[in-house]
Tab-separated table of C-alpha atoms and ligand atoms in Angstrom:
chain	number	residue	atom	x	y	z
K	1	UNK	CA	93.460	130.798	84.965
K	2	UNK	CA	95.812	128.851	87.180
K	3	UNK	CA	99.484	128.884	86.228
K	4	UNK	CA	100.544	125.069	84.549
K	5	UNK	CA	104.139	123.927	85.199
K	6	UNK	CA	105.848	121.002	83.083
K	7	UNK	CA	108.708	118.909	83.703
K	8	UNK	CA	111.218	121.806	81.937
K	9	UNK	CA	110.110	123.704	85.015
K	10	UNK	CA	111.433	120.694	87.374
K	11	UNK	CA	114.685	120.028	88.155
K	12	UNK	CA	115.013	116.017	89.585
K	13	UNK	CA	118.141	116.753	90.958
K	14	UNK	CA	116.501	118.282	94.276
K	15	UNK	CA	115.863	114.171	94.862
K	16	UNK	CA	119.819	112.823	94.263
K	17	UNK	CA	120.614	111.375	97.785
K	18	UNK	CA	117.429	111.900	99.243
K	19	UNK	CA	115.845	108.977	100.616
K	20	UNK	CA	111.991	109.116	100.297
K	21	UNK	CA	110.234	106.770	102.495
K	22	UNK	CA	106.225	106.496	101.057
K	23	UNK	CA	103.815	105.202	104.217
K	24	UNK	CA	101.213	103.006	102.697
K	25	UNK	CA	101.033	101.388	99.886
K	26	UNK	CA	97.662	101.323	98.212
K	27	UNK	CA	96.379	102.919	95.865
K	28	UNK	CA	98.245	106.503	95.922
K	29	UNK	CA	101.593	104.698	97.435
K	30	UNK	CA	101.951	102.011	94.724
K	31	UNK	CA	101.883	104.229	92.262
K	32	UNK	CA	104.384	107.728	93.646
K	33	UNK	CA	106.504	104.569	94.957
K	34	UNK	CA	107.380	102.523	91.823
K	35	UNK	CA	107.531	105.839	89.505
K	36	UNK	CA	109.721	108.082	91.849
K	37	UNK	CA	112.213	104.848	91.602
K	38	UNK	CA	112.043	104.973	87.775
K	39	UNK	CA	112.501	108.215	88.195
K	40	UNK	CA	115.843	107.512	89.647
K	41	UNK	CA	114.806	108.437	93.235
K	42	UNK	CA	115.938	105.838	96.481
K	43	UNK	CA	112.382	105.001	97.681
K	44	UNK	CA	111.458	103.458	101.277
K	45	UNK	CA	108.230	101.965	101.923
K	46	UNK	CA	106.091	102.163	105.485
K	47	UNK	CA	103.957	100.453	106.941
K	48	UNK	CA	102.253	98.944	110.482
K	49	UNK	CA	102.336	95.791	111.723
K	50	UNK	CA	99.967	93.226	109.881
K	51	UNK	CA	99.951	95.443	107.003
K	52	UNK	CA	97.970	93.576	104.162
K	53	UNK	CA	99.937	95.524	101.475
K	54	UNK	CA	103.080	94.606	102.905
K	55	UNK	CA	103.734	91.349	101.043
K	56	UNK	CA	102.698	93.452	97.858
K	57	UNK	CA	105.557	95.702	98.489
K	58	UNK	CA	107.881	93.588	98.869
K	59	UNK	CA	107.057	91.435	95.858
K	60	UNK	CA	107.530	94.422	94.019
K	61	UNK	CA	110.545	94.871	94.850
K	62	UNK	CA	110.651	97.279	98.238
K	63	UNK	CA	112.535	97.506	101.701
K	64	UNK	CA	109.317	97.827	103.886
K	65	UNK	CA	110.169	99.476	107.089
K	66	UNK	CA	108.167	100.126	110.428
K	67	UNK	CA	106.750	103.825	110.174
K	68	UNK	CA	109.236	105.030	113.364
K	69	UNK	CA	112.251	103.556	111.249
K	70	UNK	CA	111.210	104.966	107.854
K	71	UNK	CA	110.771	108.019	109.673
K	72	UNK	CA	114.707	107.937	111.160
K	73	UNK	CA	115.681	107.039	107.627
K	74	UNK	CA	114.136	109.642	105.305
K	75	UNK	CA	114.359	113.050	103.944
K	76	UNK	CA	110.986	113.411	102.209
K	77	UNK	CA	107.901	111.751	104.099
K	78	UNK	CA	105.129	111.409	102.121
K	79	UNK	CA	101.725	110.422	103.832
K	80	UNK	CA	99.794	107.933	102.055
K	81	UNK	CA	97.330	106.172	104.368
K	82	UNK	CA	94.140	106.864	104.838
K	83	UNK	CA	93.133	110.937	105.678
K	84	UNK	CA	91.513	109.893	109.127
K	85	UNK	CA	94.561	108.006	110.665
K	86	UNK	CA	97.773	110.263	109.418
K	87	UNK	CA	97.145	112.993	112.700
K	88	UNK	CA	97.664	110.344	115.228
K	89	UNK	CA	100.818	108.371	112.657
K	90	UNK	CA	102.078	111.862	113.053
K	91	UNK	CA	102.424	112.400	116.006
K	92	UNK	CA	103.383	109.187	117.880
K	93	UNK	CA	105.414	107.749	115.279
K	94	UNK	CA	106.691	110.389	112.553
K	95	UNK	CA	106.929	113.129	114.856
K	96	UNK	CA	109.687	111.758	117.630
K	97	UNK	CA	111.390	109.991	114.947
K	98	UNK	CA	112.305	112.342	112.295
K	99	UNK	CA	115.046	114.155	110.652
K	100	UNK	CA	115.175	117.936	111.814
K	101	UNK	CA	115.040	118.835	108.065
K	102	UNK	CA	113.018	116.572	106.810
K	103	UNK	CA	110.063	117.170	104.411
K	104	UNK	CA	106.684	116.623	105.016
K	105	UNK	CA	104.363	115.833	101.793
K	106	UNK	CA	100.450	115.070	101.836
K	107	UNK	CA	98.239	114.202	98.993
K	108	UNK	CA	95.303	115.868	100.287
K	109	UNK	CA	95.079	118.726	102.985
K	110	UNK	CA	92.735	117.396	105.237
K	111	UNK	CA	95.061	116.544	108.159
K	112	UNK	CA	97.051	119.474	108.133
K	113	UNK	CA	94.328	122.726	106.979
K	114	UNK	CA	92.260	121.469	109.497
K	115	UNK	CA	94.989	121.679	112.140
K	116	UNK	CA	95.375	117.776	112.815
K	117	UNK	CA	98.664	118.163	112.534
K	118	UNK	CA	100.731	120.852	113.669
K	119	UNK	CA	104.105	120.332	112.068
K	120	UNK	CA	107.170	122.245	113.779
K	121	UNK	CA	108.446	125.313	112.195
K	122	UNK	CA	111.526	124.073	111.015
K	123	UNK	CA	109.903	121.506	108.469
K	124	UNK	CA	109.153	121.708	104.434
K	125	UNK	CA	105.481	120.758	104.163
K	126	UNK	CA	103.868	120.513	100.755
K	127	UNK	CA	101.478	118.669	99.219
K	128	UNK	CA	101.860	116.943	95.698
K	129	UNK	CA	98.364	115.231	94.494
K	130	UNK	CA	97.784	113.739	91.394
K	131	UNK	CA	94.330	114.393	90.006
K	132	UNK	CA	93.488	110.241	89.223
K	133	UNK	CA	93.541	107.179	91.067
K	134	UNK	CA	96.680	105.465	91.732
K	135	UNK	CA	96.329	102.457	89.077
K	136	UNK	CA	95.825	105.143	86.510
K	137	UNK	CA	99.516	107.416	88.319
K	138	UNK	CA	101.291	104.302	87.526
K	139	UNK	CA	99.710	102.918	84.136
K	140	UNK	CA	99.887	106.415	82.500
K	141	UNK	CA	104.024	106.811	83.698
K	142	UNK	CA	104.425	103.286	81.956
K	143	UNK	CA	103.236	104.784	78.870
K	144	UNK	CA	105.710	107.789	79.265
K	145	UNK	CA	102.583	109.663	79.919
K	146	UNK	CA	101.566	111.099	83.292
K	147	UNK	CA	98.244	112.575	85.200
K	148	UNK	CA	97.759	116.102	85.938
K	149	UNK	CA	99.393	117.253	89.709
K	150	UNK	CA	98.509	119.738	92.070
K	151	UNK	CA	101.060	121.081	94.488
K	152	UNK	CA	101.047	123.232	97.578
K	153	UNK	CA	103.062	124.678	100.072
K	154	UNK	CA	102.010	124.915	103.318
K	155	UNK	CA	105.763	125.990	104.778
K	156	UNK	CA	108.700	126.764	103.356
K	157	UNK	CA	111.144	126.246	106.055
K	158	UNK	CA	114.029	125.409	103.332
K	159	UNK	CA	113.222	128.055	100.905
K	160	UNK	CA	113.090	125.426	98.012
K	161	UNK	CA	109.945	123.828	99.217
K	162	UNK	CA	108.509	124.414	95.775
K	163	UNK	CA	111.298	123.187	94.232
K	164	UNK	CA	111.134	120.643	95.662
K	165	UNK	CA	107.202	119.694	94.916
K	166	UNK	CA	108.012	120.093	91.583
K	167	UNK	CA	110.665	117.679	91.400
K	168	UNK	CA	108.119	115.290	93.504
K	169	UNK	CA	105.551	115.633	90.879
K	170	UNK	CA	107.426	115.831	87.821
K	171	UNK	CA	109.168	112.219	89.338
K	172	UNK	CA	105.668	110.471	89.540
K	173	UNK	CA	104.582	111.692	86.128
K	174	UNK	CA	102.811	114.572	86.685
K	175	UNK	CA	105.003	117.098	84.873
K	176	UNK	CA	104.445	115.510	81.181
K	177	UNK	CA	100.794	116.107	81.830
K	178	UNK	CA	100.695	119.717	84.070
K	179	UNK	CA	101.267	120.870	87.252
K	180	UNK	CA	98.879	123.650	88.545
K	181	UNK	CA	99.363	124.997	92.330
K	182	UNK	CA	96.817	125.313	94.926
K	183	UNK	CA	96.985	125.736	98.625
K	184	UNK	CA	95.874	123.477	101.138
K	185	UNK	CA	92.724	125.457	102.304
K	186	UNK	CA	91.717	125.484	98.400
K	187	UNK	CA	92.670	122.029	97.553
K	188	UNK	CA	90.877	120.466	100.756
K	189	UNK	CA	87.484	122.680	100.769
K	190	UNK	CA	87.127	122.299	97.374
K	191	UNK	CA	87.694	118.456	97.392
K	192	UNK	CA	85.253	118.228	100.643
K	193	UNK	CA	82.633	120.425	98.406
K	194	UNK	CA	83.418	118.714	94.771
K	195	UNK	CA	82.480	115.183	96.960
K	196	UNK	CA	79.619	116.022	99.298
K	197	UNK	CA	77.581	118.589	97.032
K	198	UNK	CA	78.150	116.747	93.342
K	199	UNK	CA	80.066	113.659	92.912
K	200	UNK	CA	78.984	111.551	96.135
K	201	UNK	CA	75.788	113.062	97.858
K	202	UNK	CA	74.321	115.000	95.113
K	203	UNK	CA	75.004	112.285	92.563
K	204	UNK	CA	73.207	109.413	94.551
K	205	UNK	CA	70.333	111.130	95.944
K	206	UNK	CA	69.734	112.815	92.435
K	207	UNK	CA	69.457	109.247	91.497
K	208	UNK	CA	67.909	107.818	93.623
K	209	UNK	CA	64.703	110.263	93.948
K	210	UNK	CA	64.309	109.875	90.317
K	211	UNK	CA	63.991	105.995	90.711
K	212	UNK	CA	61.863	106.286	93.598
K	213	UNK	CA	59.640	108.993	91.582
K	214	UNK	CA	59.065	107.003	88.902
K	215	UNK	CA	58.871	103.816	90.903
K	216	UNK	CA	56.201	105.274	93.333
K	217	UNK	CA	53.969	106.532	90.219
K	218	UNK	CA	54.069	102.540	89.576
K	219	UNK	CA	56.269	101.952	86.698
K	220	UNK	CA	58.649	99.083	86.527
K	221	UNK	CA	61.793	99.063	88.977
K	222	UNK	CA	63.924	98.209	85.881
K	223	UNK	CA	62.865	100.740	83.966
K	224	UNK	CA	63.450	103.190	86.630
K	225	UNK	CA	66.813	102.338	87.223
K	226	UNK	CA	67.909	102.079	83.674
K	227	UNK	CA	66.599	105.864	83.136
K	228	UNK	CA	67.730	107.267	86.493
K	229	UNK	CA	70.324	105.309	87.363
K	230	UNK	CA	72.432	103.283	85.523
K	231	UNK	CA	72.090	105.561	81.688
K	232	UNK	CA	74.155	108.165	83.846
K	233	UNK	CA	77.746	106.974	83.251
K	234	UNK	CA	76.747	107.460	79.468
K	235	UNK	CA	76.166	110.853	80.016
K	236	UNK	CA	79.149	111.461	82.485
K	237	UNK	CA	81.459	109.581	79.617
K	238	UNK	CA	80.691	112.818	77.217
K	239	UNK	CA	80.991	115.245	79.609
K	240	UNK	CA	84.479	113.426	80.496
K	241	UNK	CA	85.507	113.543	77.191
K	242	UNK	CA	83.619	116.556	75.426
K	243	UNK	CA	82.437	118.470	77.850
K	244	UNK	CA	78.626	119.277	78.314
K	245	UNK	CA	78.208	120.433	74.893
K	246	UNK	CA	79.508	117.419	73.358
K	247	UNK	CA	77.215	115.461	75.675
K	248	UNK	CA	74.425	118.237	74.333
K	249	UNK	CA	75.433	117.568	71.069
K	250	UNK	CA	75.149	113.844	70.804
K	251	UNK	CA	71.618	113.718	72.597
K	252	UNK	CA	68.369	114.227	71.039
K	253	UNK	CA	66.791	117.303	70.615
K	254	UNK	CA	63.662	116.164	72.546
K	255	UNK	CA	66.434	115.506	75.498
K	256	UNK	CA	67.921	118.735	75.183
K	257	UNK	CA	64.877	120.425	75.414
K	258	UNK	CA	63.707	118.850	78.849
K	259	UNK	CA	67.536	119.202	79.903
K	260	UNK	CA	67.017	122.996	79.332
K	261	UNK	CA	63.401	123.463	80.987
K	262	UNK	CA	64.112	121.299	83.832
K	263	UNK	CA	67.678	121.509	85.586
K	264	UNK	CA	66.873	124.510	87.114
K	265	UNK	CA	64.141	123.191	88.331
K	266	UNK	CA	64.706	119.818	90.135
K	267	UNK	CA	67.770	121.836	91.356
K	268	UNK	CA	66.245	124.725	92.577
K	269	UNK	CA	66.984	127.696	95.237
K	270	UNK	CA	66.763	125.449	97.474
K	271	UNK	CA	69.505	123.396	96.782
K	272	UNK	CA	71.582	126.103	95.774
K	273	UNK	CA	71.037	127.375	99.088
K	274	UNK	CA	72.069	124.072	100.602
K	275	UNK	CA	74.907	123.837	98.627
K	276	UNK	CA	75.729	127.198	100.000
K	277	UNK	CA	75.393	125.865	103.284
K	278	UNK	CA	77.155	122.944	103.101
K	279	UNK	CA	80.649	125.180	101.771
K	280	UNK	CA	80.282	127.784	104.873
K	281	UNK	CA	80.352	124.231	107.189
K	282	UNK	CA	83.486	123.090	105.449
K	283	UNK	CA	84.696	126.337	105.576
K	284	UNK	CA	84.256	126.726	109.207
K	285	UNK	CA	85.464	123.368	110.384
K	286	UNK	CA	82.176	122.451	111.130
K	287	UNK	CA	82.352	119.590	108.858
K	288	UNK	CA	85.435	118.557	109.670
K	289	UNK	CA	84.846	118.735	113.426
K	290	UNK	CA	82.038	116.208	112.921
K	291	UNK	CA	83.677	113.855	110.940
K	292	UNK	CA	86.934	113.613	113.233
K	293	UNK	CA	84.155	113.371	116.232
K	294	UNK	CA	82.317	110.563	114.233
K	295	UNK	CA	85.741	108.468	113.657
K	296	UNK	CA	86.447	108.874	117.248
K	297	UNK	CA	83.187	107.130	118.286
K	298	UNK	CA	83.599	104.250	116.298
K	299	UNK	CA	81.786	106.027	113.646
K	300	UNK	CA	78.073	105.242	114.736
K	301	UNK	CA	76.106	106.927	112.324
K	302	UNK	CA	78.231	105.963	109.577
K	303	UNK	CA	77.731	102.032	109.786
K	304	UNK	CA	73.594	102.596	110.758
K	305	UNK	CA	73.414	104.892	107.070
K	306	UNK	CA	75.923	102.379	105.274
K	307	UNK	CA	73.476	99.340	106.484
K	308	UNK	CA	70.552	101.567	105.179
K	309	UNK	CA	72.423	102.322	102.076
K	310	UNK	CA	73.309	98.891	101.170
K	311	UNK	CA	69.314	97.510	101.480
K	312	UNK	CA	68.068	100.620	99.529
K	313	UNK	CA	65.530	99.269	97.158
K	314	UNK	CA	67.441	100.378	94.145
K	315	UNK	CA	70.483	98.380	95.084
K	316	UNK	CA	69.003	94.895	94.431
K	317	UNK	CA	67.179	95.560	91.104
K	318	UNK	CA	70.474	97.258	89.666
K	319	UNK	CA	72.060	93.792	90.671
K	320	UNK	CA	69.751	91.503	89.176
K	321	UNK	CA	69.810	93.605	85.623
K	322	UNK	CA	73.641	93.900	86.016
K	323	UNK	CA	73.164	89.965	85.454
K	324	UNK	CA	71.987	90.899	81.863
K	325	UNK	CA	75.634	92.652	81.437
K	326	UNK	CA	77.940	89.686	80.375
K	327	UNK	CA	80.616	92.293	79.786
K	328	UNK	CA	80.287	93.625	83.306
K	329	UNK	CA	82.690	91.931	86.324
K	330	UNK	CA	79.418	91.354	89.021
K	331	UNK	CA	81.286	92.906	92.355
K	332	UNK	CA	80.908	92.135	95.339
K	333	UNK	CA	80.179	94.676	97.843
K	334	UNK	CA	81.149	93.497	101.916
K	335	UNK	CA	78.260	93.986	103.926
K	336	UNK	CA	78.131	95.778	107.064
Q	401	NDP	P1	94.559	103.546	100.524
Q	401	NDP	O1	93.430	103.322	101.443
Q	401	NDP	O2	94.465	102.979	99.138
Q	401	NDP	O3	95.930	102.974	101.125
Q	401	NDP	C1	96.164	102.939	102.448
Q	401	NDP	C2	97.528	102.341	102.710
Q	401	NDP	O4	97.922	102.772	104.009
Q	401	NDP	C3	97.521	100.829	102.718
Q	401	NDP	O5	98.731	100.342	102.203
Q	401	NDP	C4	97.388	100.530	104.190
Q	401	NDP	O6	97.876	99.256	104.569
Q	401	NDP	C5	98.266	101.631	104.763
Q	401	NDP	N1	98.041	101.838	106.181
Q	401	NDP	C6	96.892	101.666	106.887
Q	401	NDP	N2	97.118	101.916	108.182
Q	401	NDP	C7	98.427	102.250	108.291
Q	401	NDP	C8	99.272	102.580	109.385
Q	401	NDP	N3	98.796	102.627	110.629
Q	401	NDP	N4	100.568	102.839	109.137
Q	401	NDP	C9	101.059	102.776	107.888
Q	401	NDP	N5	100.320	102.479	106.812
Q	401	NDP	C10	99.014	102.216	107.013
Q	401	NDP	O7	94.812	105.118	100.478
Q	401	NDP	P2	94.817	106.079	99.206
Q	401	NDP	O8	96.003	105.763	98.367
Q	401	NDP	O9	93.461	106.098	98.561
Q	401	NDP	O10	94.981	107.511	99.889
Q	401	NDP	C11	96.211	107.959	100.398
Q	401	NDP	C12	96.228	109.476	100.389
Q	401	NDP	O11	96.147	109.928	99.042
Q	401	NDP	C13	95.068	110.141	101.122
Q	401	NDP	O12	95.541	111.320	101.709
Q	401	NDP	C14	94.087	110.464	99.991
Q	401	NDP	O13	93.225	111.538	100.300
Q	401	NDP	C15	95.072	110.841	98.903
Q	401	NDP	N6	94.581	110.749	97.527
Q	401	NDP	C16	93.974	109.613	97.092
Q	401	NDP	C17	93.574	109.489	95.785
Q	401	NDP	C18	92.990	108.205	95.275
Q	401	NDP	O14	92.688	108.133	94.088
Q	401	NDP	N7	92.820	107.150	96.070
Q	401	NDP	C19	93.744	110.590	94.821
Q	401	NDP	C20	94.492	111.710	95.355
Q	401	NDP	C21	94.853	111.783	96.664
Q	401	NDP	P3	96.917	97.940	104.589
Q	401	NDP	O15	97.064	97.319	103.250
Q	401	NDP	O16	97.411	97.077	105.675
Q	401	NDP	O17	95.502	98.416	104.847
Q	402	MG	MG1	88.561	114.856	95.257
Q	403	MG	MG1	88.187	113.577	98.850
């Protein structure tokens, strides 16, 4: 079992004088931004020209900075725009700007496991990531609660480089909840897995074929995606808060019967084999290659699957019953 740290195992004094400059603030930089200054920490924020979320900054109370001045200014640079654009923020405006000592900090590994960015030897690079999305960083600190962290070091050019994560996380919250380490190679591949295998692509095409099975033997669309589709955040809700036997526990036994007999069979050796697959091509750059390619392009086969994705037939009878949902907000999604 991993090793949990808690805010008695930080020391905030690592941050007195340090200036932190946070680049981006959306949904990750909103939230480290406003608790590291409740924490007591002197925060900077970054961002490009045009930014939307500058004016949001500032309202909140923030000296928003340029990246290359942020960059001059601080001692702890934390990257918090999006994964695909922080190589090339690196290294034409972070990189020729920045203190000799100072610290580098990501919130996922992406950019720098998969070699993205290179940072010199002479640099603290770590990663502090809290394990929820930012509304939820900065809700739960209000409460004098906090979400769980992971940290990381990737170099320890200081020698306190953990010390200093911990202080980091234990400053946006995460310390009153736990603080497990990782490393960036575990941290990213299992994030790439967790997302392509199960959460994203295994959840939506599980659904999905079940709709279209049931559709196809000619029952009603509605029905189809109430079973296949939209009953699945009940299920996910117990899992979330019970676990699977707490989920097994509140379902009937006719349900738990099929659930045993049939799992292993819709996901077969032949997924498991895929999902196999799919870890040896994150493992091996492969996917990460592709994806980097893909952005480069103007990410062509992205916007021709979104397009697809959007007219799927199970997207417009899950908006018409969504209609029957008075307690639901109806969103809606920009089309491509
Ligand atoms: P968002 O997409 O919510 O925020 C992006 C921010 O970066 C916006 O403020 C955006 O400004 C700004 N930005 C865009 N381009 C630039 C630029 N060229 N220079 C400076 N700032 C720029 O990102 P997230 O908060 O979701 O993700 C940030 C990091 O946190 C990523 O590494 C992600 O993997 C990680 N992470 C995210 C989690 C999450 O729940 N979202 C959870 C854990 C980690 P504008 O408003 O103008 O677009
Ligand atoms: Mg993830
Ligand atoms: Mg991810």
């Amino acid at each position: 079992m991993a090793k949990v740290y808690y805010d008695r195992d930080a020391d905030l004094a690592f941050l007195n004088g340090k200036t932190v400059a946070v680049i981006g603030y959306g949904s990750q930089g909103h939230a480290h931004a406003q608790n590291l200054r409740d924490s007591g920490a002197k925060v900077i924020i970054a961002l490009h020209e045009g930014s939307k979320s500058k004016a949001k900054a500032e309202a909140d109370g923030f000296e928003v900075y340029t990246v290359q001045e942020a960059a001059k200014l601080a001692d702890l640079i934390m990257f918090l725009m999006p994964d695909h654009m922080q190589a090339d923020i690196f290294k034409n405006q972070v990189l020729p700007n920045m203190k000799p000592e100072a610290k580098l900090l990501f919130a996922h590994g992406f950019a720098v496991h998969f070699g993205q960015i290179v940072p010199p030897a002479s640099h603290d690079v770590f990663m502090v990531a809290p394990k929820g999305p930012g509304h939820m960083v900065r809700a739960m600190y209000k409460e004098g609660k906090g979400v769980p962290c992971l940290i990381a070091i990737y170099q320890d050019a200081s020698g306190k480089a953990k010390e200093f994560a911990l202080a980091y996380a234990s400053a946006i919250g995460g310390g009153r909840a736990g603080i497990i380490e990782t490393t960036f190679r575990e941290e990213t591949e299992t994030d790439l897995f967790g997302e392509q295998a199960v959460l994203c692509g295994g959840v939506t095409e599980l659904m999905q074929q079940g709709f279209k099975t049931l559709v196809e033997a000619g029952y009603q669309p509605e029905m189809a995606y109430f079973e296949c589709i939209n009953e699945m955040k009940l299920i996910v809700d117990m899992i979330f808060e019970g676990g699977m036997s707490w989920m097994r526990y509140s379902i009937s036994d006719t349900a738990k019967y099929g659930d045993m007999t049939a799992g292993p069979r819709v996901i077969g050796e032949e997924s498991r084999k895929a999902m196999k697959q799919l870890l040896t091509e994150i493992q091996d750059g492969t996917f990460a290659r592709d994806w980097i390619l893909e952005n480069q392009t103007g990410r062509p086969r992205m916007k021709k699957w979104a397009k697809a994705a959007q007219e799927a037939p199970c997207e417009a009878v899950g908006k018409e019953l969504r209609k029957m949902m008075p307690w639901m907000e109806q969103k809606e999604v920009p089309k491509f």
